[in-house]
């Protein structure tokens, strides 16, 4: 069963008088529960692709179906809610909210959902923090954490809402290799335990070990899809 | 909402320096504004509710006879009072306004003073604090007590217990000398008040020769002084007089006579067909006495130069009043005018009428059947001459100058407001309010620029954060709310700080004691600055500052909310 389905997706950026064709007809079918890595040289369109899958950016043409929903006709609020309820984001530079502590950062998306009581929110957040093993830092602000700890918080924040898909744009790029490996194995564990689809871009060849699918892209086109294992 | 509040609040603290700077600017603005408002309100209160109340009142009804503007007299106080009470709403107080101007002699020194008759209520006692002597028992004892300002006492070289003498005109225009005892010396409030010397109302009323049912003028103090003009207009309508007449009996004649006054400077030509004088009669508009019909002359066997006697019931004295008036002409009356009508010259009529008001009012139409448009009606004077309302000091002064020149016996009634009698004071209030308004405008302009700049910087700095929260799933409207909330919190906190600071500053400023010669003295109370911070003005300022800052915060906040998440995430600082 596919959770992400892209058909002939193109993305053009106007750049002065010319146009940058960041994506040039991407076809992609990702099934639920996969752990997918997108690789390619710098400027090949990885970030652009993830943004389109994550509904933070819109394709110029082509159709995008996320969890059986056609996103091309959605309003901004609908897209926002789709991101909130179905997608988790992990960023290269962590992007935690600096004025909130660890617990509050993790609670943040739950509060936006307006679905749970504050007790439930607290419980979910604490469980998730436990899960990524940063309980000791629970009341610290992001600026007081190491890179690895920050990314764990980011993962907790991305997962606390139980999303269907987690998108991670070079999640290990700002971490040393050992910490990066820990983060990836954490993500992998969660992927296996919770059947959450993970899609992440990377430059790191080590990362590929964890992926079950590797999608190679170049010049805005999928040039190869390698099944691992 | 809790989340938005939390984030806004934390962000506010994050950018401590910038926000403190902006907060200080806003607080400073609030301080200026609050103090200016309170000061202006203090002046207004001082002027409108104290100075004007003690001087001219918000409204003043006075009646003048024979052009003697310094000695106004309302003969029928009860009627005027009744009319005021039934037409004017929102009256806080009606006071009889009594005063005499003249030279007061102390110990070897004299000075012109205004002697005001006052009723010593608590308000008076608190406004004019006793420096020497005391208000207790001050009107006990034989002599007329006076309350005198510290400055005036020095000038007249008098102390408590000393006697002063004063010469002034009484209500009948005769010179009068009275002796007073200095009982209380009060603190000088301001230049205006220093001219005044006070004495109990009762004593002065008697000294000046007013009867019990008479008064000089009536001051009306309103709950809302600003409605004075509109209320004066209403009252003016209600005090429209009827035609004056005396319905009287005469001996050896069964019919009642109706005496009516000519207007001053009357001309008989207009009514030529109704009243005809024999060709050889010497009569002109200045001729005193009565014009009677030939029929009546025959009946009473009276001729020109004889006096016609009559008597009538009075309004304020028991028993009939006996009076007579010289016959100056005998004329032929048309059938439409009853031969029992007696036309009396303005002066001769009001010389009797003013002093002994008649009780009975009759329908003049029973005697004069001429059409109401007939000029004969215009020849008959009213009970009083109601002066036109004026709107400013110049017109008001001119009206009174004309009155002094005219010297009519018929009373003239005037209804004035503080806008005419105290326009200088009111202008001053206006100027202060204007200055406050201008200061406020400048301050708000500065606040607007400050908020705008600060927020634009903040939005730029937090672009990536905006991208993050938008990706995670915060709606546009919530992003906007965060920024608006931040400005809101900043404004409210600064307002609070500004308010507290301004209260402290005002308290400190009131501790300063200004010198007596300060020309701004009359704006002060007890020679100290006087502030009246009202709850309303405090909250109005909050609302104004709030509205301004929100309006300015709106645009940068909207811009922040409309950022595309993908673009915002790419933003590098
Ligand atoms: N907002 C934009 N305006 C103009 N061009 C853009 C914009 N975003 C991306 N591009 C262009 O689109 C192409 C794809 O960019 P993208 O960021 O997706 O590459 P990437 O594969 O993520 O590269 P990297 O590995 O360096 O992160 C690049 O040529 C980039 O210059
Ligand atoms: Mg990229």
Coordinates of C-alpha atoms in Angstrom, one line a residue, chain A residues 22-23 27 42-44 80 121 136 139 161 188 214 226 229:
Chain A
X22 CA 14.5 21.8 -9.6
X23 CA 12.3 18.7 -10.3
X27 CA 7.6 9.5 -10.4
X42 CA 24.2 18.9 -4.0
X43 CA 21.5 20.8 -5.9
X44 CA 20.0 17.7 -7.4
X80 CA -1.3 22.9 7.5
X121 CA -0.4 15.9 26.3
X136 CA 17.4 14.1 32.0
X139 CA 13.5 21.1 31.3
X161 CA 1.8 13.2 17.1
X188 CA 15.2 2.8 12.4
X214 CA 17.6 4.1 -1.8
X226 CA 17.9 0.4 -5.3
X229 CA 18.4 -6.2 1.9

